[in-house]
Amino acid sequence: MTEFASVILAGERADRDALRDETGVACKALLEIDGKAMILRVIEALDGARSITSTHLSGPTEACVNGDAGLSAMIGEGRVEWLPPGPSPSTSAHDMLCRFPGTQPVLITTADHPLLTAEVVDHFCRDSAATGCDVVVGMAPYDQVRAAYPELKKTVLRFRDGGYCGCNLFAFLTPDGRRVADFWRQVERERKKPLAVIRLLGLWALLRYRMGWLTLDAALAGLSRRVGLRIGVVVLPYAHAAVDVDSLSDYVLVQRYGKEAAARRPEPESGAG
């Protein structure tokens, strides 16, 4: 099995945030889902994954870390390594990638991914390593996400072969793959505008996308040519892999889903008396 270092992006996008203001938390990563901070849930998922050998945090701020006993204890014990975040997720990703040897595969995810599981992480890492690509992105079929979470609002990339949602899972597998962080800065500015993201592939790709002719594979091939890298995708069969918390409505829904998932977990068997 290919072994990955993991990075959690846990910085903030703006000084003011409606979700933080409404819930009263110092930073979004510390929002609780079913009584546990989102970032701790992500750390536990990575801890439980066989493909992950180390976990590194980019953010939250030092003040937020010091304000949460659980997170500060993990860092103090060396369970995770913490660094202050960069000014944007793409900058943070670039800075963190530069800390690893180019030959070290790195998984990057985000702190607002509270339903992430070790099973999802291992599936994504295993299939990413098998692609032979420089960089791999995780996606989930939109129909599957909509069926499981009908109220959840998700940005959808619609291709001839179906719609897909991002899963905030990125595998950087080769030294060349590190260069995609620069391109990421362009995509990041347009992350909520599927047409603008497709436009980065070129005018012909944009027209094909608008006409419903562009397939996911064709989009990846065009993006690979434009960036000069081999970019692949792993389509994950898990609707919850596409769930993140970007708004107050997301938070309310994910709170409910988190409680429902906890209620479905089997009780541990009692020992023999």
PDB file of C-alpha atoms in Angstrom:
ATOM      1  CA  MET A   1       0.000   0.000   0.000  1.00  0.00           C
ATOM      2  CA  THR A   2       1.259   3.484  -0.901  1.00  0.00           C
ATOM      3  CA  GLU A   3       1.811   5.555   2.231  1.00  0.00           C
ATOM      4  CA  PHE A   4       0.644   9.168   2.293  1.00  0.00           C
ATOM      5  CA  ALA A   5       1.378  12.125   4.514  1.00  0.00           C
ATOM      6  CA  SER A   6      -1.830  14.067   5.126  1.00  0.00           C
ATOM      7  CA  VAL A   7      -2.514  17.785   5.358  1.00  0.00           C
ATOM      8  CA  ILE A   8      -5.651  19.426   6.751  1.00  0.00           C
ATOM      9  CA  LEU A   9      -6.338  22.973   5.575  1.00  0.00           C
ATOM     10  CA  ALA A  10      -7.973  24.731   8.522  1.00  0.00           C
ATOM     11  CA  GLY A  11      -7.492  28.440   7.837  1.00  0.00           C
ATOM     12  CA  GLU A  12     -10.250  31.018   7.488  1.00  0.00           C
ATOM     13  CA  ARG A  13     -11.266  32.648   4.203  1.00  0.00           C
ATOM     14  CA  ALA A  14     -12.328  36.012   5.692  1.00  0.00           C
ATOM     15  CA  ASP A  15     -12.161  38.082   8.877  1.00  0.00           C
ATOM     16  CA  ARG A  16     -15.959  38.020   9.123  1.00  0.00           C
ATOM     17  CA  ASP A  17     -17.954  34.869   8.541  1.00  0.00           C
ATOM     18  CA  ALA A  18     -21.715  34.466   8.983  1.00  0.00           C
ATOM     19  CA  LEU A  19     -21.330  30.882  10.181  1.00  0.00           C
ATOM     20  CA  ARG A  20     -18.823  31.849  12.891  1.00  0.00           C
ATOM     21  CA  ASP A  21     -20.869  34.885  13.867  1.00  0.00           C
ATOM     22  CA  GLU A  22     -24.065  32.853  14.222  1.00  0.00           C
ATOM     23  CA  THR A  23     -22.532  29.974  16.167  1.00  0.00           C
ATOM     24  CA  GLY A  24     -20.085  32.001  18.271  1.00  0.00           C
ATOM     25  CA  VAL A  25     -17.029  29.820  17.589  1.00  0.00           C
ATOM     26  CA  ALA A  26     -13.604  31.411  17.199  1.00  0.00           C
ATOM     27  CA  CYS A  27     -12.949  29.521  13.946  1.00  0.00           C
ATOM     28  CA  LYS A  28     -14.990  27.284  11.676  1.00  0.00           C
ATOM     29  CA  ALA A  29     -12.788  24.237  12.247  1.00  0.00           C
ATOM     30  CA  LEU A  30     -13.995  24.122  15.875  1.00  0.00           C
ATOM     31  CA  LEU A  31     -17.697  23.914  15.005  1.00  0.00           C
ATOM     32  CA  GLU A  32     -19.120  20.853  16.724  1.00  0.00           C
ATOM     33  CA  ILE A  33     -21.009  18.116  14.923  1.00  0.00           C
ATOM     34  CA  ASP A  34     -22.796  15.833  17.378  1.00  0.00           C
ATOM     35  CA  GLY A  35     -20.608  17.185  20.207  1.00  0.00           C
ATOM     36  CA  LYS A  36     -17.212  16.964  18.478  1.00  0.00           C
ATOM     37  CA  ALA A  37     -15.285  19.678  16.626  1.00  0.00           C
ATOM     38  CA  MET A  38     -15.128  19.137  12.863  1.00  0.00           C
ATOM     39  CA  ILE A  39     -11.328  19.243  12.770  1.00  0.00           C
ATOM     40  CA  LEU A  40     -11.109  16.519  15.438  1.00  0.00           C
ATOM     41  CA  ARG A  41     -13.430  14.345  13.355  1.00  0.00           C
ATOM     42  CA  VAL A  42     -11.161  14.783  10.331  1.00  0.00           C
ATOM     43  CA  ILE A  43      -8.043  14.001  12.385  1.00  0.00           C
ATOM     44  CA  GLU A  44      -9.672  10.814  13.700  1.00  0.00           C
ATOM     45  CA  ALA A  45     -10.600   9.723  10.159  1.00  0.00           C
ATOM     46  CA  LEU A  46      -6.981  10.181   9.052  1.00  0.00           C
ATOM     47  CA  ASP A  47      -5.682   8.447  12.187  1.00  0.00           C
ATOM     48  CA  GLY A  48      -7.822   5.430  11.378  1.00  0.00           C
ATOM     49  CA  ALA A  49      -6.733   5.189   7.742  1.00  0.00           C
ATOM     50  CA  ARG A  50      -4.047   2.579   6.993  1.00  0.00           C
ATOM     51  CA  SER A  51      -2.708   4.653   4.091  1.00  0.00           C
ATOM     52  CA  ILE A  52      -1.883   7.703   6.255  1.00  0.00           C
ATOM     53  CA  THR A  53       1.420   7.848   8.135  1.00  0.00           C
ATOM     54  CA  SER A  54       1.349  11.425   9.476  1.00  0.00           C
ATOM     55  CA  THR A  55      -1.055  14.354   9.817  1.00  0.00           C
ATOM     56  CA  HIS A  56      -0.168  18.027   9.485  1.00  0.00           C
ATOM     57  CA  LEU A  57      -2.392  21.050  10.083  1.00  0.00           C
ATOM     58  CA  SER A  58      -2.275  24.356   8.242  1.00  0.00           C
ATOM     59  CA  GLY A  59      -4.307  26.379  10.725  1.00  0.00           C
ATOM     60  CA  PRO A  60      -6.366  27.233  12.551  1.00  0.00           C
ATOM     61  CA  THR A  61      -4.737  30.263  14.155  1.00  0.00           C
ATOM     62  CA  GLU A  62      -2.649  29.838  17.276  1.00  0.00           C
ATOM     63  CA  ALA A  63      -5.347  31.585  19.323  1.00  0.00           C
ATOM     64  CA  CYS A  64      -7.933  29.027  18.146  1.00  0.00           C
ATOM     65  CA  VAL A  65      -5.598  26.133  18.895  1.00  0.00           C
ATOM     66  CA  ASN A  66      -4.904  27.407  22.402  1.00  0.00           C
ATOM     67  CA  GLY A  67      -8.629  27.863  22.953  1.00  0.00           C
ATOM     68  CA  ASP A  68      -9.457  24.204  22.344  1.00  0.00           C
ATOM     69  CA  ALA A  69      -8.111  21.735  24.880  1.00  0.00           C
ATOM     70  CA  GLY A  70      -8.547  18.670  22.659  1.00  0.00           C
ATOM     71  CA  LEU A  71      -6.760  20.123  19.668  1.00  0.00           C
ATOM     72  CA  SER A  72      -3.948  21.705  21.664  1.00  0.00           C
ATOM     73  CA  ALA A  73      -3.391  18.378  23.469  1.00  0.00           C
ATOM     74  CA  MET A  74      -3.072  16.507  20.153  1.00  0.00           C
ATOM     75  CA  ILE A  75      -0.497  19.008  18.953  1.00  0.00           C
ATOM     76  CA  GLY A  76       1.361  18.978  22.269  1.00  0.00           C
ATOM     77  CA  GLU A  77       1.540  15.184  22.222  1.00  0.00           C
ATOM     78  CA  GLY A  78       2.941  15.183  18.687  1.00  0.00           C
ATOM     79  CA  ARG A  79      -0.093  13.358  17.313  1.00  0.00           C
ATOM     80  CA  VAL A  80      -0.375  16.077  14.673  1.00  0.00           C
ATOM     81  CA  GLU A  81       1.968  18.837  13.523  1.00  0.00           C
ATOM     82  CA  TRP A  82       0.579  22.390  13.423  1.00  0.00           C
ATOM     83  CA  LEU A  83       1.640  25.396  11.360  1.00  0.00           C
ATOM     84  CA  PRO A  84      -0.120  28.756  11.015  1.00  0.00           C
ATOM     85  CA  PRO A  85      -2.282  29.045   7.892  1.00  0.00           C
ATOM     86  CA  GLY A  86      -1.408  30.996   4.767  1.00  0.00           C
ATOM     87  CA  PRO A  87      -3.565  33.835   3.425  1.00  0.00           C
ATOM     88  CA  SER A  88      -5.625  31.437   1.254  1.00  0.00           C
ATOM     89  CA  PRO A  89      -6.205  27.675   0.947  1.00  0.00           C
ATOM     90  CA  SER A  90      -4.106  27.449  -2.238  1.00  0.00           C
ATOM     91  CA  THR A  91      -1.227  29.318  -0.592  1.00  0.00           C
ATOM     92  CA  SER A  92      -1.479  27.099   2.475  1.00  0.00           C
ATOM     93  CA  ALA A  93      -1.472  24.002   0.269  1.00  0.00           C
ATOM     94  CA  HIS A  94       1.571  25.229  -1.642  1.00  0.00           C
ATOM     95  CA  ASP A  95       3.474  26.026   1.555  1.00  0.00           C
ATOM     96  CA  MET A  96       2.649  22.661   3.110  1.00  0.00           C
ATOM     97  CA  LEU A  97       3.591  20.685  -0.014  1.00  0.00           C
ATOM     98  CA  CYS A  98       7.005  22.381  -0.023  1.00  0.00           C
ATOM     99  CA  ARG A  99       7.699  20.820   3.388  1.00  0.00           C
ATOM    100  CA  PHE A 100       7.702  17.266   2.006  1.00  0.00           C
ATOM    101  CA  PRO A 101      10.143  15.538  -0.345  1.00  0.00           C
ATOM    102  CA  GLY A 102       8.803  15.567  -3.898  1.00  0.00           C
ATOM    103  CA  THR A 103       8.575  11.775  -3.885  1.00  0.00           C
ATOM    104  CA  GLN A 104       6.328  11.717  -0.792  1.00  0.00           C
ATOM    105  CA  PRO A 105       2.654  11.259  -1.752  1.00  0.00           C
ATOM    106  CA  VAL A 106       0.520  13.824   0.065  1.00  0.00           C
ATOM    107  CA  LEU A 107      -3.223  13.819   0.691  1.00  0.00           C
ATOM    108  CA  ILE A 108      -4.783  17.241   1.237  1.00  0.00           C
ATOM    109  CA  THR A 109      -8.243  17.673   2.724  1.00  0.00           C
ATOM    110  CA  THR A 110     -10.095  20.348   4.711  1.00  0.00           C
ATOM    111  CA  ALA A 111     -11.237  20.823   8.292  1.00  0.00           C
ATOM    112  CA  ASP A 112     -14.887  21.347   7.265  1.00  0.00           C
ATOM    113  CA  HIS A 113     -15.243  17.697   6.208  1.00  0.00           C
ATOM    114  CA  PRO A 114     -17.006  16.285   9.305  1.00  0.00           C
ATOM    115  CA  LEU A 115     -18.415  13.095   7.747  1.00  0.00           C
ATOM    116  CA  LEU A 116     -15.043  11.945   6.401  1.00  0.00           C
ATOM    117  CA  THR A 117     -14.152   8.383   7.372  1.00  0.00           C
ATOM    118  CA  ALA A 118     -11.047   6.211   7.303  1.00  0.00           C
ATOM    119  CA  GLU A 119     -12.771   4.014   4.709  1.00  0.00           C
ATOM    120  CA  VAL A 120     -13.176   6.977   2.334  1.00  0.00           C
ATOM    121  CA  VAL A 121      -9.557   8.056   2.888  1.00  0.00           C
ATOM    122  CA  ASP A 122      -8.135   4.585   2.189  1.00  0.00           C
ATOM    123  CA  HIS A 123     -10.334   4.112  -0.888  1.00  0.00           C
ATOM    124  CA  PHE A 124      -9.253   7.473  -2.306  1.00  0.00           C
ATOM    125  CA  CYS A 125      -5.549   6.957  -1.566  1.00  0.00           C
ATOM    126  CA  ARG A 126      -5.497   3.418  -2.957  1.00  0.00           C
ATOM    127  CA  ASP A 127      -7.244   4.349  -6.197  1.00  0.00           C
ATOM    128  CA  SER A 128      -5.241   7.583  -6.583  1.00  0.00           C
ATOM    129  CA  ALA A 129      -1.940   5.704  -6.350  1.00  0.00           C
ATOM    130  CA  ALA A 130      -3.113   3.314  -9.060  1.00  0.00           C
ATOM    131  CA  THR A 131      -3.883   6.061 -11.624  1.00  0.00           C
ATOM    132  CA  GLY A 132      -0.280   6.881 -12.555  1.00  0.00           C
ATOM    133  CA  CYS A 133      -1.193  10.578 -12.425  1.00  0.00           C
ATOM    134  CA  ASP A 134       0.654  13.507 -10.879  1.00  0.00           C
ATOM    135  CA  VAL A 135      -2.431  14.881  -9.126  1.00  0.00           C
ATOM    136  CA  VAL A 136      -5.789  13.238  -8.411  1.00  0.00           C
ATOM    137  CA  VAL A 137      -9.065  14.851  -7.329  1.00  0.00           C
ATOM    138  CA  GLY A 138     -11.852  13.093  -5.443  1.00  0.00           C
ATOM    139  CA  MET A 139     -15.429  13.445  -6.720  1.00  0.00           C
ATOM    140  CA  ALA A 140     -18.797  11.870  -6.016  1.00  0.00           C
ATOM    141  CA  PRO A 141     -21.718  11.384  -8.414  1.00  0.00           C
ATOM    142  CA  TYR A 142     -24.213  14.204  -7.900  1.00  0.00           C
ATOM    143  CA  ASP A 143     -27.228  11.880  -8.218  1.00  0.00           C
ATOM    144  CA  GLN A 144     -25.905   9.818  -5.330  1.00  0.00           C
ATOM    145  CA  VAL A 145     -25.241  12.915  -3.198  1.00  0.00           C
ATOM    146  CA  ARG A 146     -28.682  14.357  -3.953  1.00  0.00           C
ATOM    147  CA  ALA A 147     -30.409  11.064  -3.104  1.00  0.00           C
ATOM    148  CA  ALA A 148     -28.663  10.853   0.276  1.00  0.00           C
ATOM    149  CA  TYR A 149     -28.788  14.577   1.171  1.00  0.00           C
ATOM    150  CA  PRO A 150     -31.621  16.179  -0.840  1.00  0.00           C
ATOM    151  CA  GLU A 151     -31.559  19.497   1.063  1.00  0.00           C
ATOM    152  CA  LEU A 152     -27.811  20.020   0.789  1.00  0.00           C
ATOM    153  CA  LYS A 153     -26.757  22.708  -1.680  1.00  0.00           C
ATOM    154  CA  LYS A 154     -23.692  21.605  -3.670  1.00  0.00           C
ATOM    155  CA  THR A 155     -21.789  23.078  -6.576  1.00  0.00           C
ATOM    156  CA  VAL A 156     -22.189  20.619  -9.455  1.00  0.00           C
ATOM    157  CA  LEU A 157     -19.958  20.101 -12.486  1.00  0.00           C
ATOM    158  CA  ARG A 158     -22.293  18.720 -15.157  1.00  0.00           C
ATOM    159  CA  PHE A 159     -20.776  16.604 -17.923  1.00  0.00           C
ATOM    160  CA  ARG A 160     -22.222  14.489 -20.706  1.00  0.00           C
ATOM    161  CA  ASP A 161     -21.705  11.401 -18.571  1.00  0.00           C
ATOM    162  CA  GLY A 162     -23.265  12.878 -15.417  1.00  0.00           C
ATOM    163  CA  GLY A 163     -22.904  15.495 -12.722  1.00  0.00           C
ATOM    164  CA  TYR A 164     -20.173  15.393 -10.068  1.00  0.00           C
ATOM    165  CA  CYS A 165     -19.501  17.101  -6.739  1.00  0.00           C
ATOM    166  CA  GLY A 166     -16.082  17.794  -5.290  1.00  0.00           C
ATOM    167  CA  CYS A 167     -15.045  15.925  -2.155  1.00  0.00           C
ATOM    168  CA  ASN A 168     -12.240  18.164  -0.819  1.00  0.00           C
ATOM    169  CA  LEU A 169      -9.770  15.320  -1.345  1.00  0.00           C
ATOM    170  CA  PHE A 170      -6.605  15.924  -3.372  1.00  0.00           C
ATOM    171  CA  ALA A 171      -3.679  13.547  -3.879  1.00  0.00           C
ATOM    172  CA  PHE A 172      -0.279  14.918  -4.902  1.00  0.00           C
ATOM    173  CA  LEU A 173       1.724  11.938  -6.073  1.00  0.00           C
ATOM    174  CA  THR A 174       4.835  13.190  -7.884  1.00  0.00           C
ATOM    175  CA  PRO A 175       7.313  16.087  -7.764  1.00  0.00           C
ATOM    176  CA  ASP A 176       5.630  17.594 -10.857  1.00  0.00           C
ATOM    177  CA  GLY A 177       2.302  17.463  -9.108  1.00  0.00           C
ATOM    178  CA  ARG A 178       3.399  20.200  -6.714  1.00  0.00           C
ATOM    179  CA  ARG A 179       3.106  22.708  -9.565  1.00  0.00           C
ATOM    180  CA  VAL A 180      -0.657  22.367  -9.652  1.00  0.00           C
ATOM    181  CA  ALA A 181      -0.895  24.495  -6.478  1.00  0.00           C
ATOM    182  CA  ASP A 182      -0.177  27.552  -8.646  1.00  0.00           C
ATOM    183  CA  PHE A 183      -3.030  26.650 -10.987  1.00  0.00           C
ATOM    184  CA  TRP A 184      -5.175  25.987  -7.909  1.00  0.00           C
ATOM    185  CA  ARG A 185      -4.978  29.703  -7.092  1.00  0.00           C
ATOM    186  CA  GLN A 186      -6.803  30.465 -10.322  1.00  0.00           C
ATOM    187  CA  VAL A 187      -9.430  27.794  -9.711  1.00  0.00           C
ATOM    188  CA  GLU A 188      -9.869  28.897  -6.110  1.00  0.00           C
ATOM    189  CA  ARG A 189     -11.001  32.372  -7.136  1.00  0.00           C
ATOM    190  CA  GLU A 190     -13.757  30.798  -9.240  1.00  0.00           C
ATOM    191  CA  ARG A 191     -14.532  27.793  -7.066  1.00  0.00           C
ATOM    192  CA  LYS A 192     -18.301  28.458  -6.872  1.00  0.00           C
ATOM    193  CA  LYS A 193     -18.641  29.142 -10.635  1.00  0.00           C
ATOM    194  CA  PRO A 194     -18.514  25.915 -12.663  1.00  0.00           C
ATOM    195  CA  LEU A 195     -18.508  27.778 -15.994  1.00  0.00           C
ATOM    196  CA  ALA A 196     -15.537  29.887 -14.941  1.00  0.00           C
ATOM    197  CA  VAL A 197     -13.646  26.755 -13.905  1.00  0.00           C
ATOM    198  CA  ILE A 198     -14.423  25.103 -17.248  1.00  0.00           C
ATOM    199  CA  ARG A 199     -13.327  28.309 -19.033  1.00  0.00           C
ATOM    200  CA  LEU A 200      -9.836  27.694 -17.690  1.00  0.00           C
ATOM    201  CA  LEU A 201      -9.750  24.683 -20.022  1.00  0.00           C
ATOM    202  CA  GLY A 202     -10.236  26.934 -23.075  1.00  0.00           C
ATOM    203  CA  LEU A 203     -13.049  28.296 -25.238  1.00  0.00           C
ATOM    204  CA  TRP A 204     -13.755  25.031 -27.082  1.00  0.00           C
ATOM    205  CA  ALA A 205     -14.086  23.148 -23.803  1.00  0.00           C
ATOM    206  CA  LEU A 206     -16.422  25.859 -22.511  1.00  0.00           C
ATOM    207  CA  LEU A 207     -18.648  25.551 -25.583  1.00  0.00           C
ATOM    208  CA  ARG A 208     -18.707  21.763 -25.306  1.00  0.00           C
ATOM    209  CA  TYR A 209     -19.577  22.056 -21.616  1.00  0.00           C
ATOM    210  CA  ARG A 210     -22.414  24.511 -22.326  1.00  0.00           C
ATOM    211  CA  MET A 211     -23.786  22.224 -25.049  1.00  0.00           C
ATOM    212  CA  GLY A 212     -23.561  19.179 -22.806  1.00  0.00           C
ATOM    213  CA  TRP A 213     -20.930  17.492 -24.984  1.00  0.00           C
ATOM    214  CA  LEU A 214     -17.966  17.507 -22.609  1.00  0.00           C
ATOM    215  CA  THR A 215     -17.296  14.301 -20.672  1.00  0.00           C
ATOM    216  CA  LEU A 216     -15.437  14.197 -17.370  1.00  0.00           C
ATOM    217  CA  ASP A 217     -12.537  12.314 -18.992  1.00  0.00           C
ATOM    218  CA  ALA A 218     -12.303  14.893 -21.790  1.00  0.00           C
ATOM    219  CA  ALA A 219     -12.296  17.721 -19.250  1.00  0.00           C
ATOM    220  CA  LEU A 220      -9.460  16.069 -17.324  1.00  0.00           C
ATOM    221  CA  ALA A 221      -7.480  15.493 -20.523  1.00  0.00           C
ATOM    222  CA  GLY A 222      -7.885  19.155 -21.477  1.00  0.00           C
ATOM    223  CA  LEU A 223      -6.909  20.337 -18.019  1.00  0.00           C
ATOM    224  CA  SER A 224      -3.863  18.063 -18.052  1.00  0.00           C
ATOM    225  CA  ARG A 225      -2.701  19.536 -21.361  1.00  0.00           C
ATOM    226  CA  ARG A 226      -3.286  23.097 -20.172  1.00  0.00           C
ATOM    227  CA  VAL A 227      -1.364  22.632 -16.915  1.00  0.00           C
ATOM    228  CA  GLY A 228       1.265  20.239 -18.313  1.00  0.00           C
ATOM    229  CA  LEU A 229       0.536  17.527 -15.744  1.00  0.00           C
ATOM    230  CA  ARG A 230      -1.311  14.239 -15.580  1.00  0.00           C
ATOM    231  CA  ILE A 231      -4.487  15.043 -13.655  1.00  0.00           C
ATOM    232  CA  GLY A 232      -6.877  12.265 -12.738  1.00  0.00           C
ATOM    233  CA  VAL A 233     -10.039  11.705 -10.772  1.00  0.00           C
ATOM    234  CA  VAL A 234     -11.262   9.066  -8.362  1.00  0.00           C
ATOM    235  CA  VAL A 235     -15.047   8.827  -8.361  1.00  0.00           C
ATOM    236  CA  LEU A 236     -15.977   7.792  -4.847  1.00  0.00           C
ATOM    237  CA  PRO A 237     -19.068   5.665  -4.130  1.00  0.00           C
ATOM    238  CA  TYR A 238     -19.762   7.547  -0.902  1.00  0.00           C
ATOM    239  CA  ALA A 239     -22.267  10.411  -0.849  1.00  0.00           C
ATOM    240  CA  HIS A 240     -20.957  11.630   2.529  1.00  0.00           C
ATOM    241  CA  ALA A 241     -17.511  12.187   0.995  1.00  0.00           C
ATOM    242  CA  ALA A 242     -18.970  15.256  -0.761  1.00  0.00           C
ATOM    243  CA  VAL A 243     -20.417  16.838   2.387  1.00  0.00           C
ATOM    244  CA  ASP A 244     -18.711  19.930   3.745  1.00  0.00           C
ATOM    245  CA  VAL A 245     -19.888  22.895   5.815  1.00  0.00           C
ATOM    246  CA  ASP A 246     -19.862  26.177   3.911  1.00  0.00           C
ATOM    247  CA  SER A 247     -22.947  27.860   5.339  1.00  0.00           C
ATOM    248  CA  LEU A 248     -25.295  27.939   8.321  1.00  0.00           C
ATOM    249  CA  SER A 249     -27.823  25.807   6.418  1.00  0.00           C
ATOM    250  CA  ASP A 250     -25.076  23.231   5.747  1.00  0.00           C
ATOM    251  CA  TYR A 251     -24.234  23.226   9.451  1.00  0.00           C
ATOM    252  CA  VAL A 252     -27.838  22.641  10.520  1.00  0.00           C
ATOM    253  CA  LEU A 253     -28.232  19.769   8.058  1.00  0.00           C
ATOM    254  CA  VAL A 254     -24.894  18.149   8.863  1.00  0.00           C
ATOM    255  CA  GLN A 255     -25.673  18.354  12.576  1.00  0.00           C
ATOM    256  CA  ARG A 256     -28.817  16.341  11.891  1.00  0.00           C
ATOM    257  CA  TYR A 257     -27.040  13.839   9.656  1.00  0.00           C
ATOM    258  CA  GLY A 258     -24.270  13.432  12.226  1.00  0.00           C
ATOM    259  CA  LYS A 259     -26.765  12.622  14.959  1.00  0.00           C
ATOM    260  CA  GLU A 260     -28.628  10.193  12.690  1.00  0.00           C
ATOM    261  CA  ALA A 261     -25.380   8.423  11.801  1.00  0.00           C
ATOM    262  CA  ALA A 262     -24.456   8.141  15.478  1.00  0.00           C
ATOM    263  CA  ALA A 263     -27.891   6.707  16.278  1.00  0.00           C
ATOM    264  CA  ARG A 264     -27.408   3.998  13.611  1.00  0.00           C
ATOM    265  CA  ARG A 265     -24.058   2.837  15.017  1.00  0.00           C
ATOM    266  CA  PRO A 266     -24.380  -0.554  16.723  1.00  0.00           C
ATOM    267  CA  GLU A 267     -23.867  -0.619  20.460  1.00  0.00           C
ATOM    268  CA  PRO A 268     -20.666  -2.389  21.541  1.00  0.00           C
ATOM    269  CA  GLU A 269     -21.308  -5.907  22.737  1.00  0.00           C
ATOM    270  CA  SER A 270     -21.080  -6.355  26.477  1.00  0.00           C
ATOM    271  CA  GLY A 271     -18.576  -8.839  27.855  1.00  0.00           C
ATOM    272  CA  ALA A 272     -19.690 -12.243  28.962  1.00  0.00           C
ATOM    273  CA  GLY A 273     -20.888 -12.319  32.524  1.00  0.00           C
TER     274      GLY A 273
END
